[in-house]
């Protein structure tokens, strides 16, 4: 079965504002996000991509735009099932404010039981994304063969949920996974089980430096000891 290249969208204006964007329209890439997107064709240059699949949200489409420009024959497909989690009433709110919500503890520690007010459950989010990947695996294999490679641009929580599924992890453990903006995660699917080949690869190790180091990323770039996971994915190294 095919190899899936999962790309999280580049850094967005909501990421830098500390806002949980969700499906709020008009959330674009910021200047760094646009630069990350511009570098993507070079990072994927060695891969014969059979297809490009995107969440319908603007920040994902903008992330894939330079790749599509560099490969005129690569067709873009929009897939609703890999859109951002529907955070409902939480959408558009500051993450710092949401940290005080009782539901946040459930989101962090028992996400399989979390359902956002006016939105969807995290269990439902994972199920639809996994179904989408299974369908696209079959579609790409049928059209391009079992060794085909294709790219899918989605969102932090979606990618983490797909990685958890590939590793056979319970959804309650998925907050232990991290994917920075424009990071690349690769999963090779086979008849019997998937193999995680890359996880959150940005080619930039700055986010791993201790915070007190002069070259360290700004706070929020990587999970701190005893910190909550960044709902929606976080802003990455700045």
PDB file of C-alpha atoms in Angstrom:
ATOM      1  CA  UNK A   1       0.000   0.000   0.000  1.00  0.00           C
ATOM      2  CA  UNK A   2       1.142   3.618  -0.471  1.00  0.00           C
ATOM      3  CA  UNK A   3       3.392   5.786   1.655  1.00  0.00           C
ATOM      4  CA  UNK A   4       1.613   8.813   3.094  1.00  0.00           C
ATOM      5  CA  UNK A   5       3.514  12.075   3.572  1.00  0.00           C
ATOM      6  CA  UNK A   6       1.602  14.088   6.168  1.00  0.00           C
ATOM      7  CA  UNK A   7       2.419  17.800   6.222  1.00  0.00           C
ATOM      8  CA  UNK A   8       1.092  20.083   8.910  1.00  0.00           C
ATOM      9  CA  UNK A   9       0.247  23.510   7.501  1.00  0.00           C
ATOM     10  CA  UNK A  10       2.825  26.267   7.930  1.00  0.00           C
ATOM     11  CA  UNK A  11       2.693  28.636  10.867  1.00  0.00           C
ATOM     12  CA  UNK A  12      -0.487  30.695  10.801  1.00  0.00           C
ATOM     13  CA  UNK A  13      -1.586  34.050  12.126  1.00  0.00           C
ATOM     14  CA  UNK A  14      -3.656  32.191  14.737  1.00  0.00           C
ATOM     15  CA  UNK A  15      -0.605  30.210  15.902  1.00  0.00           C
ATOM     16  CA  UNK A  16       1.361  33.369  16.612  1.00  0.00           C
ATOM     17  CA  UNK A  17      -1.641  35.048  18.271  1.00  0.00           C
ATOM     18  CA  UNK A  18      -2.141  32.071  20.599  1.00  0.00           C
ATOM     19  CA  UNK A  19      -5.658  31.526  19.304  1.00  0.00           C
ATOM     20  CA  UNK A  20      -7.381  28.180  18.731  1.00  0.00           C
ATOM     21  CA  UNK A  21      -8.404  28.775  15.133  1.00  0.00           C
ATOM     22  CA  UNK A  22     -10.385  25.611  14.498  1.00  0.00           C
ATOM     23  CA  UNK A  23     -12.413  26.099  11.330  1.00  0.00           C
ATOM     24  CA  UNK A  24     -12.566  29.893  11.581  1.00  0.00           C
ATOM     25  CA  UNK A  25     -12.392  31.247   8.004  1.00  0.00           C
ATOM     26  CA  UNK A  26      -9.667  33.608   6.854  1.00  0.00           C
ATOM     27  CA  UNK A  27      -6.801  32.177   8.931  1.00  0.00           C
ATOM     28  CA  UNK A  28      -3.758  32.537   6.673  1.00  0.00           C
ATOM     29  CA  UNK A  29      -0.076  31.695   6.906  1.00  0.00           C
ATOM     30  CA  UNK A  30       2.044  34.345   8.571  1.00  0.00           C
ATOM     31  CA  UNK A  31       5.401  35.453   7.136  1.00  0.00           C
ATOM     32  CA  UNK A  32       7.285  32.518   8.629  1.00  0.00           C
ATOM     33  CA  UNK A  33       4.558  30.102   7.519  1.00  0.00           C
ATOM     34  CA  UNK A  34       4.829  31.377   3.951  1.00  0.00           C
ATOM     35  CA  UNK A  35       8.599  30.828   4.066  1.00  0.00           C
ATOM     36  CA  UNK A  36       8.058  27.311   5.398  1.00  0.00           C
ATOM     37  CA  UNK A  37       5.656  26.606   2.519  1.00  0.00           C
ATOM     38  CA  UNK A  38       8.150  28.001  -0.003  1.00  0.00           C
ATOM     39  CA  UNK A  39      10.774  25.553   1.265  1.00  0.00           C
ATOM     40  CA  UNK A  40       8.480  22.535   1.005  1.00  0.00           C
ATOM     41  CA  UNK A  41       9.098  21.769  -2.721  1.00  0.00           C
ATOM     42  CA  UNK A  42      12.825  21.437  -2.044  1.00  0.00           C
ATOM     43  CA  UNK A  43      12.269  19.212   0.978  1.00  0.00           C
ATOM     44  CA  UNK A  44      10.064  16.869  -1.054  1.00  0.00           C
ATOM     45  CA  UNK A  45      12.080  17.105  -4.282  1.00  0.00           C
ATOM     46  CA  UNK A  46      13.240  13.489  -4.170  1.00  0.00           C
ATOM     47  CA  UNK A  47       9.744  12.040  -3.889  1.00  0.00           C
ATOM     48  CA  UNK A  48       7.659  11.044  -6.942  1.00  0.00           C
ATOM     49  CA  UNK A  49       4.341  12.271  -5.581  1.00  0.00           C
ATOM     50  CA  UNK A  50       1.271  10.622  -7.075  1.00  0.00           C
ATOM     51  CA  UNK A  51      -1.283  13.017  -5.575  1.00  0.00           C
ATOM     52  CA  UNK A  52      -1.731  15.973  -3.241  1.00  0.00           C
ATOM     53  CA  UNK A  53      -4.640  16.024  -0.804  1.00  0.00           C
ATOM     54  CA  UNK A  54      -5.540  19.018   1.346  1.00  0.00           C
ATOM     55  CA  UNK A  55      -7.823  20.046   4.142  1.00  0.00           C
ATOM     56  CA  UNK A  56     -10.232  22.651   2.751  1.00  0.00           C
ATOM     57  CA  UNK A  57      -8.959  25.333   5.143  1.00  0.00           C
ATOM     58  CA  UNK A  58      -6.991  28.273   3.757  1.00  0.00           C
ATOM     59  CA  UNK A  59      -3.776  27.681   5.717  1.00  0.00           C
ATOM     60  CA  UNK A  60      -3.423  24.171   4.269  1.00  0.00           C
ATOM     61  CA  UNK A  61      -4.125  25.240   0.698  1.00  0.00           C
ATOM     62  CA  UNK A  62      -1.571  28.048   1.049  1.00  0.00           C
ATOM     63  CA  UNK A  63       1.008  25.568   2.368  1.00  0.00           C
ATOM     64  CA  UNK A  64       0.680  23.347  -0.709  1.00  0.00           C
ATOM     65  CA  UNK A  65       0.581  26.220  -3.227  1.00  0.00           C
ATOM     66  CA  UNK A  66       4.374  26.406  -3.826  1.00  0.00           C
ATOM     67  CA  UNK A  67       4.571  22.624  -4.184  1.00  0.00           C
ATOM     68  CA  UNK A  68       1.818  22.623  -6.784  1.00  0.00           C
ATOM     69  CA  UNK A  69       3.495  25.491  -8.644  1.00  0.00           C
ATOM     70  CA  UNK A  70       6.754  23.517  -8.722  1.00  0.00           C
ATOM     71  CA  UNK A  71       4.953  20.426 -10.021  1.00  0.00           C
ATOM     72  CA  UNK A  72       2.383  21.534 -12.622  1.00  0.00           C
ATOM     73  CA  UNK A  73       1.209  17.968 -13.231  1.00  0.00           C
ATOM     74  CA  UNK A  74       0.383  17.300  -9.572  1.00  0.00           C
ATOM     75  CA  UNK A  75      -3.357  17.438  -9.041  1.00  0.00           C
ATOM     76  CA  UNK A  76      -4.812  18.865  -5.823  1.00  0.00           C
ATOM     77  CA  UNK A  77      -7.735  17.093  -4.148  1.00  0.00           C
ATOM     78  CA  UNK A  78      -9.718  18.600  -1.280  1.00  0.00           C
ATOM     79  CA  UNK A  79     -10.735  16.242   1.525  1.00  0.00           C
ATOM     80  CA  UNK A  80     -13.252  17.477   4.105  1.00  0.00           C
ATOM     81  CA  UNK A  81     -12.519  14.594   6.485  1.00  0.00           C
ATOM     82  CA  UNK A  82      -8.998  15.856   7.211  1.00  0.00           C
ATOM     83  CA  UNK A  83     -10.181  19.349   8.101  1.00  0.00           C
ATOM     84  CA  UNK A  84      -9.321  20.741  11.525  1.00  0.00           C
ATOM     85  CA  UNK A  85     -11.181  19.433  14.552  1.00  0.00           C
ATOM     86  CA  UNK A  86     -14.473  21.258  15.022  1.00  0.00           C
ATOM     87  CA  UNK A  87     -13.761  22.949  18.340  1.00  0.00           C
ATOM     88  CA  UNK A  88     -17.224  24.485  18.367  1.00  0.00           C
ATOM     89  CA  UNK A  89     -17.572  27.243  20.977  1.00  0.00           C
ATOM     90  CA  UNK A  90     -13.846  27.078  21.680  1.00  0.00           C
ATOM     91  CA  UNK A  91     -12.977  28.247  18.158  1.00  0.00           C
ATOM     92  CA  UNK A  92     -11.398  31.690  18.008  1.00  0.00           C
ATOM     93  CA  UNK A  93     -10.644  31.827  21.738  1.00  0.00           C
ATOM     94  CA  UNK A  94      -7.233  32.399  23.321  1.00  0.00           C
ATOM     95  CA  UNK A  95      -5.479  29.197  24.382  1.00  0.00           C
ATOM     96  CA  UNK A  96      -4.383  30.863  27.625  1.00  0.00           C
ATOM     97  CA  UNK A  97      -8.043  31.488  28.448  1.00  0.00           C
ATOM     98  CA  UNK A  98      -9.064  27.949  27.529  1.00  0.00           C
ATOM     99  CA  UNK A  99      -6.472  26.515  29.921  1.00  0.00           C
ATOM    100  CA  UNK A 100      -8.828  27.349  32.798  1.00  0.00           C
ATOM    101  CA  UNK A 101     -11.783  25.459  31.297  1.00  0.00           C
ATOM    102  CA  UNK A 102     -12.630  22.212  33.161  1.00  0.00           C
ATOM    103  CA  UNK A 103     -12.853  20.428  29.802  1.00  0.00           C
ATOM    104  CA  UNK A 104      -9.172  21.132  29.117  1.00  0.00           C
ATOM    105  CA  UNK A 105      -8.156  18.520  31.685  1.00  0.00           C
ATOM    106  CA  UNK A 106     -10.230  15.940  29.807  1.00  0.00           C
ATOM    107  CA  UNK A 107      -8.731  17.038  26.471  1.00  0.00           C
ATOM    108  CA  UNK A 108      -5.254  16.564  27.917  1.00  0.00           C
ATOM    109  CA  UNK A 109      -5.664  13.377  29.958  1.00  0.00           C
ATOM    110  CA  UNK A 110      -8.688  11.524  28.532  1.00  0.00           C
ATOM    111  CA  UNK A 111      -9.251  12.888  25.003  1.00  0.00           C
ATOM    112  CA  UNK A 112     -11.331   9.888  23.935  1.00  0.00           C
ATOM    113  CA  UNK A 113     -14.022  11.250  26.290  1.00  0.00           C
ATOM    114  CA  UNK A 114     -13.680  14.888  25.172  1.00  0.00           C
ATOM    115  CA  UNK A 115     -16.400  16.564  23.117  1.00  0.00           C
ATOM    116  CA  UNK A 116     -16.221  20.285  22.384  1.00  0.00           C
ATOM    117  CA  UNK A 117     -19.353  22.329  23.157  1.00  0.00           C
ATOM    118  CA  UNK A 118     -21.095  23.043  19.883  1.00  0.00           C
ATOM    119  CA  UNK A 119     -18.459  20.995  18.038  1.00  0.00           C
ATOM    120  CA  UNK A 120     -17.314  17.400  17.662  1.00  0.00           C
ATOM    121  CA  UNK A 121     -15.695  14.779  19.843  1.00  0.00           C
ATOM    122  CA  UNK A 122     -12.012  13.967  19.539  1.00  0.00           C
ATOM    123  CA  UNK A 123     -12.987  10.347  18.973  1.00  0.00           C
ATOM    124  CA  UNK A 124     -15.114  11.418  16.004  1.00  0.00           C
ATOM    125  CA  UNK A 125     -12.254  13.571  14.699  1.00  0.00           C
ATOM    126  CA  UNK A 126      -9.877  10.613  14.682  1.00  0.00           C
ATOM    127  CA  UNK A 127     -12.401   8.239  13.116  1.00  0.00           C
ATOM    128  CA  UNK A 128     -13.145  10.483  10.143  1.00  0.00           C
ATOM    129  CA  UNK A 129      -9.453  11.192   9.512  1.00  0.00           C
ATOM    130  CA  UNK A 130      -8.515   7.505   9.661  1.00  0.00           C
ATOM    131  CA  UNK A 131     -11.366   6.651   7.291  1.00  0.00           C
ATOM    132  CA  UNK A 132     -10.141   9.335   4.881  1.00  0.00           C
ATOM    133  CA  UNK A 133      -6.598   7.962   4.864  1.00  0.00           C
ATOM    134  CA  UNK A 134      -7.797   4.400   4.324  1.00  0.00           C
ATOM    135  CA  UNK A 135      -9.924   5.546   1.371  1.00  0.00           C
ATOM    136  CA  UNK A 136      -7.066   7.563  -0.150  1.00  0.00           C
ATOM    137  CA  UNK A 137      -4.634   4.680   0.305  1.00  0.00           C
ATOM    138  CA  UNK A 138      -6.932   2.473  -1.760  1.00  0.00           C
ATOM    139  CA  UNK A 139      -7.512   5.195  -4.346  1.00  0.00           C
ATOM    140  CA  UNK A 140      -3.814   6.003  -4.788  1.00  0.00           C
ATOM    141  CA  UNK A 141      -2.837   2.338  -4.933  1.00  0.00           C
ATOM    142  CA  UNK A 142      -5.479   1.629  -7.555  1.00  0.00           C
ATOM    143  CA  UNK A 143      -4.267   4.487  -9.741  1.00  0.00           C
ATOM    144  CA  UNK A 144      -0.514   4.436  -9.138  1.00  0.00           C
ATOM    145  CA  UNK A 145       0.491   1.097  -7.615  1.00  0.00           C
ATOM    146  CA  UNK A 146       1.359  -0.172  -4.167  1.00  0.00           C
ATOM    147  CA  UNK A 147       4.685   1.700  -3.992  1.00  0.00           C
ATOM    148  CA  UNK A 148       3.141   5.102  -4.671  1.00  0.00           C
ATOM    149  CA  UNK A 149       3.816   8.125  -2.452  1.00  0.00           C
ATOM    150  CA  UNK A 150       1.305  10.904  -1.871  1.00  0.00           C
ATOM    151  CA  UNK A 151       1.147  14.034   0.244  1.00  0.00           C
ATOM    152  CA  UNK A 152      -1.659  15.152   2.543  1.00  0.00           C
ATOM    153  CA  UNK A 153      -1.716  18.583   4.217  1.00  0.00           C
ATOM    154  CA  UNK A 154      -3.708  18.773   7.420  1.00  0.00           C
ATOM    155  CA  UNK A 155      -3.649  20.023  11.029  1.00  0.00           C
ATOM    156  CA  UNK A 156      -1.794  19.252  14.243  1.00  0.00           C
ATOM    157  CA  UNK A 157      -4.463  17.297  16.097  1.00  0.00           C
ATOM    158  CA  UNK A 158      -5.465  15.408  12.947  1.00  0.00           C
ATOM    159  CA  UNK A 159      -1.862  14.352  12.278  1.00  0.00           C
ATOM    160  CA  UNK A 160      -1.328  13.324  15.902  1.00  0.00           C
ATOM    161  CA  UNK A 161      -4.519  11.243  15.777  1.00  0.00           C
ATOM    162  CA  UNK A 162      -3.381   9.530  12.559  1.00  0.00           C
ATOM    163  CA  UNK A 163       0.022   8.752  14.059  1.00  0.00           C
ATOM    164  CA  UNK A 164      -1.638   7.274  17.144  1.00  0.00           C
ATOM    165  CA  UNK A 165      -3.749   5.041  14.906  1.00  0.00           C
ATOM    166  CA  UNK A 166      -0.685   3.952  12.903  1.00  0.00           C
ATOM    167  CA  UNK A 167       1.174   3.045  16.096  1.00  0.00           C
ATOM    168  CA  UNK A 168      -1.768   1.164  17.591  1.00  0.00           C
ATOM    169  CA  UNK A 169      -1.938   3.705  20.424  1.00  0.00           C
ATOM    170  CA  UNK A 170      -5.126   4.525  22.275  1.00  0.00           C
ATOM    171  CA  UNK A 171      -6.375   8.040  21.545  1.00  0.00           C
ATOM    172  CA  UNK A 172      -5.866   8.858  25.228  1.00  0.00           C
ATOM    173  CA  UNK A 173      -2.106   8.776  24.539  1.00  0.00           C
ATOM    174  CA  UNK A 174      -2.100  10.993  21.449  1.00  0.00           C
ATOM    175  CA  UNK A 175      -1.239  14.173  23.383  1.00  0.00           C
ATOM    176  CA  UNK A 176       2.234  12.681  23.821  1.00  0.00           C
ATOM    177  CA  UNK A 177       2.852  13.248  20.096  1.00  0.00           C
ATOM    178  CA  UNK A 178       4.041  16.601  18.732  1.00  0.00           C
ATOM    179  CA  UNK A 179       3.981  18.021  15.189  1.00  0.00           C
ATOM    180  CA  UNK A 180       5.368  21.493  14.468  1.00  0.00           C
ATOM    181  CA  UNK A 181       4.091  23.740  11.655  1.00  0.00           C
ATOM    182  CA  UNK A 182       5.148  22.487   8.216  1.00  0.00           C
ATOM    183  CA  UNK A 183       6.645  19.353   9.747  1.00  0.00           C
ATOM    184  CA  UNK A 184       6.681  16.159   7.701  1.00  0.00           C
ATOM    185  CA  UNK A 185       5.415  12.846   9.073  1.00  0.00           C
ATOM    186  CA  UNK A 186       5.667   9.738   6.898  1.00  0.00           C
ATOM    187  CA  UNK A 187       3.659   6.541   7.318  1.00  0.00           C
ATOM    188  CA  UNK A 188       4.154   3.496   5.147  1.00  0.00           C
ATOM    189  CA  UNK A 189       0.977   1.415   5.037  1.00  0.00           C
ATOM    190  CA  UNK A 190       1.132  -2.319   4.357  1.00  0.00           C
ATOM    191  CA  UNK A 191      -1.497  -5.047   4.247  1.00  0.00           C
ATOM    192  CA  UNK A 192      -0.919  -6.034   7.864  1.00  0.00           C
ATOM    193  CA  UNK A 193       0.284  -2.910   9.677  1.00  0.00           C
ATOM    194  CA  UNK A 194       1.577   0.631   9.157  1.00  0.00           C
ATOM    195  CA  UNK A 195       5.146   1.748   9.805  1.00  0.00           C
ATOM    196  CA  UNK A 196       5.988   5.234  11.077  1.00  0.00           C
ATOM    197  CA  UNK A 197       9.011   6.357   9.034  1.00  0.00           C
ATOM    198  CA  UNK A 198       9.267  10.015  10.067  1.00  0.00           C
ATOM    199  CA  UNK A 199       7.596  12.034  12.811  1.00  0.00           C
ATOM    200  CA  UNK A 200       7.363  15.817  12.870  1.00  0.00           C
ATOM    201  CA  UNK A 201      10.503  16.301  10.757  1.00  0.00           C
ATOM    202  CA  UNK A 202      11.281  19.971  10.105  1.00  0.00           C
ATOM    203  CA  UNK A 203      15.028  19.678   9.567  1.00  0.00           C
ATOM    204  CA  UNK A 204      15.409  22.338  12.273  1.00  0.00           C
ATOM    205  CA  UNK A 205      16.666  21.345  15.711  1.00  0.00           C
ATOM    206  CA  UNK A 206      16.340  24.812  17.290  1.00  0.00           C
ATOM    207  CA  UNK A 207      13.216  23.816  19.210  1.00  0.00           C
ATOM    208  CA  UNK A 208      15.220  21.174  21.091  1.00  0.00           C
ATOM    209  CA  UNK A 209      17.622  23.681  22.673  1.00  0.00           C
ATOM    210  CA  UNK A 210      17.138  24.518  26.359  1.00  0.00           C
ATOM    211  CA  UNK A 211      15.163  27.732  26.779  1.00  0.00           C
ATOM    212  CA  UNK A 212      17.967  29.544  28.585  1.00  0.00           C
ATOM    213  CA  UNK A 213      20.331  28.934  25.649  1.00  0.00           C
ATOM    214  CA  UNK A 214      20.811  32.027  23.423  1.00  0.00           C
ATOM    215  CA  UNK A 215      19.819  30.038  20.346  1.00  0.00           C
ATOM    216  CA  UNK A 216      16.763  28.449  21.878  1.00  0.00           C
ATOM    217  CA  UNK A 217      13.332  28.790  20.373  1.00  0.00           C
ATOM    218  CA  UNK A 218      10.821  31.077  22.019  1.00  0.00           C
ATOM    219  CA  UNK A 219       8.574  29.666  24.769  1.00  0.00           C
ATOM    220  CA  UNK A 220       5.899  27.391  23.418  1.00  0.00           C
ATOM    221  CA  UNK A 221       8.071  25.846  20.717  1.00  0.00           C
ATOM    222  CA  UNK A 222       8.369  22.537  22.547  1.00  0.00           C
ATOM    223  CA  UNK A 223       6.502  20.958  25.451  1.00  0.00           C
ATOM    224  CA  UNK A 224       7.999  21.882  28.819  1.00  0.00           C
ATOM    225  CA  UNK A 225       8.220  19.497  31.745  1.00  0.00           C
ATOM    226  CA  UNK A 226       4.731  18.819  33.149  1.00  0.00           C
ATOM    227  CA  UNK A 227       3.185  21.095  30.492  1.00  0.00           C
ATOM    228  CA  UNK A 228      -0.082  20.492  28.695  1.00  0.00           C
ATOM    229  CA  UNK A 229      -0.003  19.590  25.015  1.00  0.00           C
ATOM    230  CA  UNK A 230      -0.762  22.458  22.634  1.00  0.00           C
ATOM    231  CA  UNK A 231      -4.360  21.957  21.490  1.00  0.00           C
ATOM    232  CA  UNK A 232      -4.388  22.518  17.731  1.00  0.00           C
ATOM    233  CA  UNK A 233      -0.642  21.901  17.460  1.00  0.00           C
ATOM    234  CA  UNK A 234       1.283  24.959  18.688  1.00  0.00           C
ATOM    235  CA  UNK A 235       3.347  27.563  16.849  1.00  0.00           C
ATOM    236  CA  UNK A 236       6.657  25.701  16.634  1.00  0.00           C
ATOM    237  CA  UNK A 237      10.102  27.294  16.821  1.00  0.00           C
ATOM    238  CA  UNK A 238      10.146  31.022  16.133  1.00  0.00           C
TER     239      UNK A 238
END
